[in-house]
Tab-separated table of C-alpha atoms in Angstrom:
chain	number	residue	atom	x	y	z
A	240	UNK	CA	10.804	-11.816	-0.301
A	241	UNK	CA	7.214	-10.576	-0.364
A	242	UNK	CA	5.954	-9.063	2.924
A	243	UNK	CA	2.172	-9.484	3.390
A	244	UNK	CA	0.382	-7.917	6.395
A	245	UNK	CA	-2.653	-9.847	7.660
A	246	UNK	CA	-5.175	-8.332	10.043
A	247	UNK	CA	-8.834	-8.258	10.885
A	248	UNK	CA	-11.146	-7.649	13.789
A	249	UNK	CA	-11.585	-10.076	16.682
A	250	UNK	CA	-14.000	-12.824	15.535
A	251	UNK	CA	-13.426	-12.277	11.817
A	252	UNK	CA	-11.780	-15.605	11.297
A	253	UNK	CA	-8.139	-14.310	10.697
A	254	UNK	CA	-6.661	-17.682	11.889
A	255	UNK	CA	-8.483	-19.506	9.132
A	256	UNK	CA	-6.965	-17.231	6.539
A	257	UNK	CA	-3.460	-17.571	8.085
A	258	UNK	CA	-3.629	-21.303	8.282
A	259	UNK	CA	-4.620	-21.612	4.519
A	260	UNK	CA	-1.729	-19.352	3.537
A	261	UNK	CA	0.601	-21.487	5.556
A	262	UNK	CA	-0.737	-24.579	3.714
A	263	UNK	CA	0.306	-22.937	0.503
A	264	UNK	CA	3.788	-22.399	1.787
A	265	UNK	CA	3.754	-19.003	3.384
A	266	UNK	CA	6.145	-18.200	6.330
A	267	UNK	CA	3.702	-17.222	9.049
A	268	UNK	CA	4.910	-14.738	11.729
A	269	UNK	CA	2.298	-14.323	14.452
A	270	UNK	CA	2.636	-10.957	16.312
A	271	UNK	CA	0.571	-12.320	19.281
A	272	UNK	CA	2.844	-15.453	19.536
A	273	UNK	CA	5.970	-13.193	19.643
A	274	UNK	CA	4.412	-10.923	22.211
A	275	UNK	CA	4.071	-14.060	24.509
A	276	UNK	CA	7.496	-15.405	23.771
A	277	UNK	CA	9.251	-12.268	24.726
A	278	UNK	CA	7.894	-12.409	28.266
A	279	UNK	CA	8.324	-16.065	28.938
A	280	UNK	CA	10.159	-17.013	32.251
A	281	UNK	CA	13.792	-16.296	31.896
A	282	UNK	CA	13.495	-13.774	29.270
A	283	UNK	CA	14.824	-10.191	29.156
A	284	UNK	CA	11.299	-8.968	28.600
A	285	UNK	CA	9.924	-10.524	31.844
A	286	UNK	CA	12.790	-9.296	33.850
A	287	UNK	CA	12.419	-5.803	32.645
A	288	UNK	CA	8.602	-5.804	33.287
A	289	UNK	CA	9.235	-6.989	36.823
A	290	UNK	CA	11.796	-4.392	37.304
A	291	UNK	CA	9.434	-1.675	35.999
A	292	UNK	CA	6.121	-2.858	37.578
A	293	UNK	CA	7.103	-5.010	40.608
A	294	UNK	CA	7.491	-8.594	41.461
A	295	UNK	CA	3.832	-9.229	41.998
A	296	UNK	CA	3.254	-9.336	38.275
A	297	UNK	CA	4.593	-12.807	38.375
A	298	UNK	CA	2.588	-15.899	39.282
A	299	UNK	CA	3.997	-18.396	41.852
A	300	UNK	CA	5.156	-20.522	39.056
A	301	UNK	CA	7.139	-17.613	37.723
A	302	UNK	CA	5.093	-16.720	34.736
A	303	UNK	CA	3.678	-13.389	33.825
A	304	UNK	CA	0.436	-12.498	35.639
A	305	UNK	CA	-1.185	-10.735	32.738
A	306	UNK	CA	-4.201	-9.368	34.730
A	307	UNK	CA	-1.785	-8.040	37.412
A	308	UNK	CA	0.358	-6.508	34.780
A	309	UNK	CA	-2.710	-4.944	33.032
A	310	UNK	CA	-3.879	-3.362	36.261
A	311	UNK	CA	-0.619	-1.494	36.697
A	312	UNK	CA	0.465	-0.863	33.089
A	313	UNK	CA	-2.998	0.636	32.041
A	314	UNK	CA	-3.578	2.621	35.254
A	315	UNK	CA	-2.281	5.796	33.531
A	316	UNK	CA	-0.689	7.043	30.248
A	317	UNK	CA	2.909	7.092	31.740
A	318	UNK	CA	2.609	3.446	32.723
A	319	UNK	CA	1.208	2.391	29.336
A	320	UNK	CA	4.171	4.181	27.644
A	321	UNK	CA	6.557	2.366	29.907
A	322	UNK	CA	5.030	-0.880	29.022
A	323	UNK	CA	5.204	-0.199	25.404
A	324	UNK	CA	8.747	1.114	25.710
A	325	UNK	CA	9.830	-2.346	26.927
A	326	UNK	CA	7.788	-4.566	24.741
A	327	UNK	CA	7.689	-2.976	21.367
A	328	UNK	CA	11.514	-3.001	20.827
A	329	UNK	CA	11.607	-6.581	21.945
A	330	UNK	CA	8.797	-7.646	19.705
A	331	UNK	CA	10.283	-5.647	16.752
A	332	UNK	CA	13.648	-7.205	17.185
A	333	UNK	CA	12.226	-10.795	17.264
A	334	UNK	CA	10.014	-9.948	14.255
A	335	UNK	CA	12.943	-8.711	12.209
A	336	UNK	CA	14.978	-11.700	13.150
A	337	UNK	CA	12.223	-14.088	11.888
A	338	UNK	CA	11.851	-11.975	8.772
A	339	UNK	CA	15.554	-12.079	8.047
A	340	UNK	CA	15.616	-15.899	8.550
A	341	UNK	CA	13.050	-16.402	5.687
A	342	UNK	CA	14.306	-17.595	2.382
A	343	UNK	CA	14.950	-15.001	-0.371
A	344	UNK	CA	11.893	-16.289	-2.331
A	345	UNK	CA	9.603	-16.503	0.671
A	346	UNK	CA	6.159	-15.084	1.033
A	347	UNK	CA	6.009	-13.893	4.536
A	348	UNK	CA	2.708	-13.378	6.160
A	349	UNK	CA	2.774	-11.183	9.279
A	350	UNK	CA	-0.270	-11.663	11.304
A	351	UNK	CA	-0.854	-8.384	13.235
A	352	UNK	CA	-4.182	-7.788	15.134
A	353	UNK	CA	-3.617	-4.102	15.441
A	354	UNK	CA	-1.986	-3.298	12.072
A	355	UNK	CA	-4.610	-0.794	11.281
A	356	UNK	CA	-4.530	0.925	14.702
A	357	UNK	CA	-0.757	0.942	14.447
A	358	UNK	CA	-0.661	2.538	10.943
A	359	UNK	CA	1.621	-0.149	9.774
A	360	UNK	CA	0.394	-0.832	6.338
A	361	UNK	CA	3.283	0.734	4.468
A	362	UNK	CA	5.676	-1.875	5.886
A	363	UNK	CA	4.192	-4.432	3.680
A	364	UNK	CA	3.988	-4.974	-0.116
A	365	UNK	CA	0.291	-6.028	0.486
A	366	UNK	CA	-2.290	-5.800	3.302
A	367	UNK	CA	-4.922	-8.431	3.639
A	368	UNK	CA	-7.952	-7.578	5.796
A	369	UNK	CA	-10.307	-10.287	7.038
A	370	UNK	CA	-13.819	-9.158	7.933
A	371	UNK	CA	-17.239	-10.546	8.793
A	372	UNK	CA	-20.433	-8.910	9.867
A	373	UNK	CA	-20.448	-7.661	13.342
A	374	UNK	CA	-23.351	-9.966	14.538
A	375	UNK	CA	-21.442	-12.988	13.044
A	376	UNK	CA	-18.338	-12.135	14.877
A	377	UNK	CA	-20.120	-11.659	18.180
A	378	UNK	CA	-21.847	-15.118	17.710
A	379	UNK	CA	-18.395	-16.754	17.091
A	380	UNK	CA	-16.894	-14.988	20.173
A	381	UNK	CA	-19.823	-16.207	22.368
A	382	UNK	CA	-20.133	-19.663	21.184
A	383	UNK	CA	-16.468	-20.566	20.317
A	384	UNK	CA	-14.624	-18.457	22.823
A	385	UNK	CA	-17.108	-18.292	25.707
A	386	UNK	CA	-17.169	-14.510	26.000
A	387	UNK	CA	-20.198	-12.711	27.323
A	388	UNK	CA	-22.028	-10.862	24.499
A	389	UNK	CA	-21.340	-7.470	26.446
A	390	UNK	CA	-17.578	-8.341	26.450
A	391	UNK	CA	-17.660	-9.230	22.839
A	392	UNK	CA	-19.283	-6.052	21.827
A	393	UNK	CA	-16.840	-3.960	23.850
A	394	UNK	CA	-13.839	-5.683	22.321
A	395	UNK	CA	-15.132	-5.116	18.823
A	396	UNK	CA	-16.004	-1.428	19.547
A	397	UNK	CA	-12.512	-0.792	20.983
A	398	UNK	CA	-10.888	-1.889	17.636
A	399	UNK	CA	-10.598	-0.052	14.284
A	400	UNK	CA	-13.884	0.472	12.422
A	401	UNK	CA	-14.762	-0.882	9.058
A	402	UNK	CA	-13.954	2.269	7.199
A	403	UNK	CA	-10.408	2.370	8.678
A	404	UNK	CA	-9.872	-1.217	7.668
A	405	UNK	CA	-11.071	-0.714	4.146
A	406	UNK	CA	-8.759	2.283	3.791
A	407	UNK	CA	-5.822	0.015	4.711
A	408	UNK	CA	-6.908	-3.069	2.708
A	409	UNK	CA	-5.218	-3.978	-0.547
A	410	UNK	CA	-7.268	-7.262	-0.391
A	411	UNK	CA	-10.635	-7.431	1.438
A	412	UNK	CA	-11.608	-10.977	2.573
A	413	UNK	CA	-15.191	-11.404	3.484
A	414	UNK	CA	-15.247	-14.273	5.872
A	415	UNK	CA	-18.865	-14.012	6.992
A	416	UNK	CA	-20.295	-17.040	5.111
A	417	UNK	CA	-19.120	-20.602	4.416
A	418	UNK	CA	-15.395	-21.145	4.939
A	419	UNK	CA	-15.129	-22.661	1.467
A	420	UNK	CA	-15.814	-19.312	0.037
A	421	UNK	CA	-12.960	-17.442	1.539
A	422	UNK	CA	-10.595	-20.437	1.181
A	423	UNK	CA	-11.286	-20.541	-2.567
A	424	UNK	CA	-10.627	-16.783	-2.794
A	425	UNK	CA	-7.242	-17.435	-0.872
A	426	UNK	CA	-6.313	-20.178	-3.319
A	427	UNK	CA	-6.817	-17.850	-6.248
A	428	UNK	CA	-4.960	-14.955	-4.511
A	429	UNK	CA	-2.030	-17.129	-3.802
A	430	UNK	CA	-1.694	-18.402	-7.299
A	431	UNK	CA	-2.632	-15.297	-9.299
A	432	UNK	CA	-1.295	-12.551	-7.185
A	433	UNK	CA	1.080	-13.421	-4.339
A	434	UNK	CA	3.390	-15.920	-6.226
A	435	UNK	CA	3.935	-13.694	-9.222
A	436	UNK	CA	4.180	-10.530	-7.049
A	437	UNK	CA	7.065	-12.191	-5.091
A	438	UNK	CA	8.813	-13.260	-8.346
A	439	UNK	CA	8.481	-9.723	-9.887
A	440	UNK	CA	10.057	-8.208	-6.763
A	441	UNK	CA	12.840	-10.776	-6.365
A	442	UNK	CA	13.640	-10.887	-10.163
A	443	UNK	CA	13.300	-7.164	-10.641
A	444	UNK	CA	10.734	-7.886	-13.397
A	445	UNK	CA	8.730	-4.847	-14.598
A	446	UNK	CA	5.367	-5.029	-16.135
A	447	UNK	CA	5.295	-5.202	-19.888
A	448	UNK	CA	3.822	-2.369	-21.838
A	449	UNK	CA	0.132	-2.784	-22.347
A	450	UNK	CA	-2.308	-1.904	-25.094
A	451	UNK	CA	-4.398	1.180	-24.181
A	452	UNK	CA	-7.792	0.291	-22.593
A	453	UNK	CA	-9.883	3.024	-21.244
A	454	UNK	CA	-12.292	2.231	-18.334
A	455	UNK	CA	-14.613	4.364	-16.281
A	456	UNK	CA	-13.390	6.360	-13.349
A	457	UNK	CA	-12.962	4.171	-10.247
A	458	UNK	CA	-13.662	5.596	-6.910
A	459	UNK	CA	-11.114	3.143	-5.424
A	460	UNK	CA	-8.215	4.799	-7.289
A	461	UNK	CA	-7.496	7.494	-4.747
A	462	UNK	CA	-7.255	5.085	-1.832
A	463	UNK	CA	-5.136	2.624	-3.834
A	464	UNK	CA	-2.745	5.485	-4.649
A	465	UNK	CA	-2.624	6.595	-1.057
A	466	UNK	CA	-1.425	3.172	0.021
A	467	UNK	CA	1.215	3.132	-2.759
A	468	UNK	CA	2.395	6.618	-1.841
A	469	UNK	CA	2.840	5.619	1.797
A	470	UNK	CA	5.008	2.694	0.832
A	471	UNK	CA	7.085	4.959	-1.466
A	472	UNK	CA	7.576	7.536	1.366
A	473	UNK	CA	8.738	4.840	3.781
A	474	UNK	CA	11.215	3.430	1.150
A	475	UNK	CA	12.704	6.818	0.292
A	476	UNK	CA	12.584	8.671	3.537
A	477	UNK	CA	13.697	12.334	3.571
A	478	UNK	CA	15.105	12.136	0.029
A	479	UNK	CA	11.627	12.639	-1.204
A	480	UNK	CA	10.632	16.407	-1.569
A	481	UNK	CA	7.108	15.226	-2.319
A	482	UNK	CA	5.031	12.385	-3.611
A	483	UNK	CA	1.801	12.709	-5.470
A	484	UNK	CA	-1.006	10.943	-7.361
A	485	UNK	CA	-0.951	12.402	-10.771
A	486	UNK	CA	-2.345	11.558	-14.216
A	487	UNK	CA	-5.928	10.627	-15.161
A	488	UNK	CA	-6.680	8.366	-12.307
A	489	UNK	CA	-6.241	11.440	-10.015
A	490	UNK	CA	-9.087	13.303	-11.808
A	491	UNK	CA	-12.607	12.362	-10.508
A	492	UNK	CA	-14.892	11.402	-13.379
A	493	UNK	CA	-12.131	11.067	-15.925
A	494	UNK	CA	-12.050	7.729	-17.651
A	495	UNK	CA	-8.485	6.364	-17.779
A	496	UNK	CA	-6.242	3.304	-18.173
A	497	UNK	CA	-6.475	1.278	-15.019
A	498	UNK	CA	-2.882	2.153	-14.142
A	499	UNK	CA	-2.040	4.487	-11.257
A	500	UNK	CA	0.442	7.232	-12.238
A	501	UNK	CA	2.339	8.343	-9.237
A	502	UNK	CA	5.038	11.165	-9.006
A	503	UNK	CA	8.106	11.174	-6.706
A	504	UNK	CA	9.849	14.605	-6.830
A	505	UNK	CA	13.470	14.745	-5.779
A	506	UNK	CA	16.313	17.451	-5.834
A	507	UNK	CA	18.225	15.984	-8.748
A	508	UNK	CA	17.700	12.873	-10.910
A	509	UNK	CA	20.971	11.459	-9.751
A	510	UNK	CA	19.504	11.257	-6.206
A	511	UNK	CA	16.996	8.813	-7.618
A	512	UNK	CA	19.640	6.297	-8.518
A	513	UNK	CA	20.724	6.018	-4.928
A	514	UNK	CA	17.416	4.579	-3.864
A	515	UNK	CA	16.531	2.568	-6.918
A	516	UNK	CA	17.078	-0.686	-4.995
A	517	UNK	CA	15.030	0.491	-2.045
A	518	UNK	CA	12.012	1.326	-4.232
A	519	UNK	CA	12.467	-1.994	-6.197
A	520	UNK	CA	12.530	-3.833	-2.818
A	521	UNK	CA	9.262	-2.015	-1.836
A	522	UNK	CA	7.559	-3.377	-4.965
A	523	UNK	CA	8.265	-0.637	-7.474
A	524	UNK	CA	10.677	-2.203	-9.943
A	525	UNK	CA	13.058	0.009	-11.901
A	526	UNK	CA	12.186	0.157	-15.607
A	527	UNK	CA	14.263	1.736	-18.447
A	528	UNK	CA	14.117	2.031	-22.146
A	529	UNK	CA	12.453	4.104	-24.783
A	530	UNK	CA	8.901	3.035	-23.849
A	531	UNK	CA	9.242	5.324	-20.837
A	532	UNK	CA	10.310	8.509	-22.619
A	533	UNK	CA	8.482	11.590	-21.318
A	534	UNK	CA	7.212	13.097	-23.475
A	535	UNK	CA	7.264	9.966	-25.639
A	536	UNK	CA	10.209	10.054	-28.063
A	537	UNK	CA	11.658	13.235	-26.488
A	538	UNK	CA	15.326	12.867	-25.483
A	539	UNK	CA	15.597	16.502	-24.170
A	540	UNK	CA	17.416	16.477	-20.918
A	541	UNK	CA	14.697	18.892	-19.421
A	542	UNK	CA	12.449	15.730	-19.259
A	543	UNK	CA	14.957	13.355	-17.837
A	544	UNK	CA	13.474	10.985	-15.188
A	545	UNK	CA	13.536	7.529	-13.763
A	546	UNK	CA	10.537	5.241	-13.879
A	547	UNK	CA	9.607	2.340	-11.524
A	548	UNK	CA	6.773	-0.031	-12.234
A	549	UNK	CA	4.541	-1.674	-9.676
A	550	UNK	CA	5.272	-5.334	-9.288
A	551	UNK	CA	1.868	-6.250	-8.094
A	552	UNK	CA	0.180	-7.933	-11.029
A	553	UNK	CA	-3.267	-6.988	-9.803
A	554	UNK	CA	-2.577	-3.216	-9.279
A	555	UNK	CA	-0.552	-1.611	-12.145
A	556	UNK	CA	1.433	1.354	-11.071
A	557	UNK	CA	3.760	3.694	-12.927
A	558	UNK	CA	6.019	5.733	-10.545
A	559	UNK	CA	7.655	8.656	-12.223
A	560	UNK	CA	10.786	9.922	-10.323
A	561	UNK	CA	11.402	13.425	-11.460
A	562	UNK	CA	13.785	16.314	-10.337
A	563	UNK	CA	12.837	19.866	-9.461
A	564	UNK	CA	15.622	20.826	-11.824
A	565	UNK	CA	13.219	19.984	-14.788
A	566	UNK	CA	9.793	21.533	-15.667
A	567	UNK	CA	8.025	18.150	-15.899
A	568	UNK	CA	7.372	17.585	-12.228
A	569	UNK	CA	5.442	20.792	-11.972
A	570	UNK	CA	3.634	20.288	-15.299
A	571	UNK	CA	2.417	17.000	-14.166
A	572	UNK	CA	0.826	18.515	-11.042
A	573	UNK	CA	-0.531	21.453	-13.006
A	574	UNK	CA	-2.116	19.323	-15.652
A	575	UNK	CA	-4.059	17.213	-13.188
A	576	UNK	CA	-5.172	20.214	-11.055
A	577	UNK	CA	-6.326	22.136	-14.207
A	578	UNK	CA	-8.440	19.011	-15.269
A	579	UNK	CA	-9.967	18.730	-11.796
A	580	UNK	CA	-10.923	22.396	-11.799
A	581	UNK	CA	-12.254	22.465	-15.410
A	582	UNK	CA	-14.863	19.727	-16.233
A	583	UNK	CA	-15.256	20.748	-19.842
A	584	UNK	CA	-11.471	20.310	-20.510
A	585	UNK	CA	-11.717	16.978	-18.553
A	586	UNK	CA	-14.522	15.807	-20.822
A	587	UNK	CA	-12.700	16.948	-23.976
A	588	UNK	CA	-9.638	15.012	-22.842
A	589	UNK	CA	-11.815	11.968	-22.169
A	590	UNK	CA	-13.120	12.052	-25.693
A	591	UNK	CA	-9.493	12.185	-27.140
A	592	UNK	CA	-8.453	9.300	-24.995
A	593	UNK	CA	-11.377	7.178	-26.050
A	594	UNK	CA	-10.915	7.729	-29.688
A	595	UNK	CA	-7.158	7.014	-29.604
A	596	UNK	CA	-7.601	3.972	-27.346
A	597	UNK	CA	-10.029	2.598	-29.877
A	598	UNK	CA	-7.800	3.321	-32.810
A	599	UNK	CA	-4.800	1.576	-31.197
A	600	UNK	CA	-6.510	-1.237	-29.146
A	601	UNK	CA	-4.614	-3.907	-31.081
A	602	UNK	CA	-1.098	-2.396	-31.024
A	603	UNK	CA	0.108	-4.481	-27.994
A	604	UNK	CA	1.851	-1.291	-26.768
A	605	UNK	CA	0.794	2.051	-25.352
A	606	UNK	CA	3.419	4.071	-27.267
A	607	UNK	CA	1.506	4.964	-30.413
A	608	UNK	CA	-1.472	5.994	-28.286
A	609	UNK	CA	0.686	8.120	-26.088
A	610	UNK	CA	2.528	9.716	-28.965
A	611	UNK	CA	-0.613	10.812	-30.709
A	612	UNK	CA	-2.329	11.980	-27.494
A	613	UNK	CA	0.772	14.177	-26.755
A	614	UNK	CA	-0.262	16.799	-29.410
A	615	UNK	CA	-3.576	17.481	-27.541
A	616	UNK	CA	-1.655	17.493	-24.141
A	617	UNK	CA	0.885	19.977	-25.382
A	618	UNK	CA	-1.843	22.424	-26.371
A	619	UNK	CA	-3.513	21.801	-23.064
A	620	UNK	CA	-0.389	22.676	-21.233
A	621	UNK	CA	-0.696	26.159	-22.616
A	622	UNK	CA	-4.260	26.558	-21.533
A	623	UNK	CA	-3.477	25.099	-18.151
A	624	UNK	CA	-0.485	27.625	-17.741
A	625	UNK	CA	-3.051	30.522	-18.511
A	626	UNK	CA	-5.365	29.140	-15.832
A	627	UNK	CA	-2.578	28.909	-13.289
A	628	UNK	CA	-1.735	32.551	-13.849
A	629	UNK	CA	-5.398	33.628	-13.650
A	630	UNK	CA	-6.068	31.565	-10.485
A	631	UNK	CA	-2.660	31.952	-8.744
A	632	UNK	CA	-2.298	28.183	-8.729
A	633	UNK	CA	1.042	26.741	-7.408
A	634	UNK	CA	2.140	23.258	-6.643
């Protein structure tokens, strides 16, 4: 099952996106709809709200009087917490029930208006954010929903800002123009990313090794890594001693393969086997074989690790799971820190990478490139260690 979080500011057109994904076959779970269902007449939710806030929060027909509830529940912080304490577990339980009822090969789209505000992104394999210019959203709210302009602006201002949404977004959907544009984008997203992503997770299908291709440094890499690391932390829990963005994509200004290298540090390598399925379920599929040796071709137990590969076809990730019992976890952190602190060494490394990538562009695998590069890296480790001693660097 692939879990997709869908969110967007009021008036951005999220319902248009949800409907199109449902047309393609997605299982749609609407958080707002669930929030209404759990307080319908005769439900435990309504009974508990009446007990907590009084019988006058019901209408004469026995339904929830939402304005009356809001007047009481938002009067102070204690009342708001009481409201959330009643509703959130009920909403969560119903959401989990609907998730569990979905088929094993389902693509589940969870429509959550406050996904960003609730910091919920790590719960999903992918987060889609729908956006439109503020003035377009205000026009829609006034013309289509009948809101006063001042009310529309106040509601938009009360929600997460664009920067927060962009930080949470794996996919940014601009719905400010013709609907045909965003619908066409969704059609491509479904076929090229969501369907193969789901299959990769379900079938535990790792990405095949790629030929080395060096691209310029991308300012989006750190945010992409941060989202992946949050998913890893959630999957592993307190078994993780630390999780880090390592490798060339963690060094500003350094050209690199467009593959995020991440590191999960654990107490022993055997611990990693206990959460292999959890990581695979989270979208980081276990991969084994000589292709993953570290250093390449080295079978020394000091370098023993487990590797998981991102299942998202549009965002390649290598997750290196290493033990503190080996030196490699520290060297990976040191090497990146040293390159970030020494632009001349960074530029020298970039030149080595470019030359070797050009030489091995047609190999069909990254292994020869990695093996030849390792000689330079091994020498660099010594210079990095000298720098660590001179500067007092520690992980």
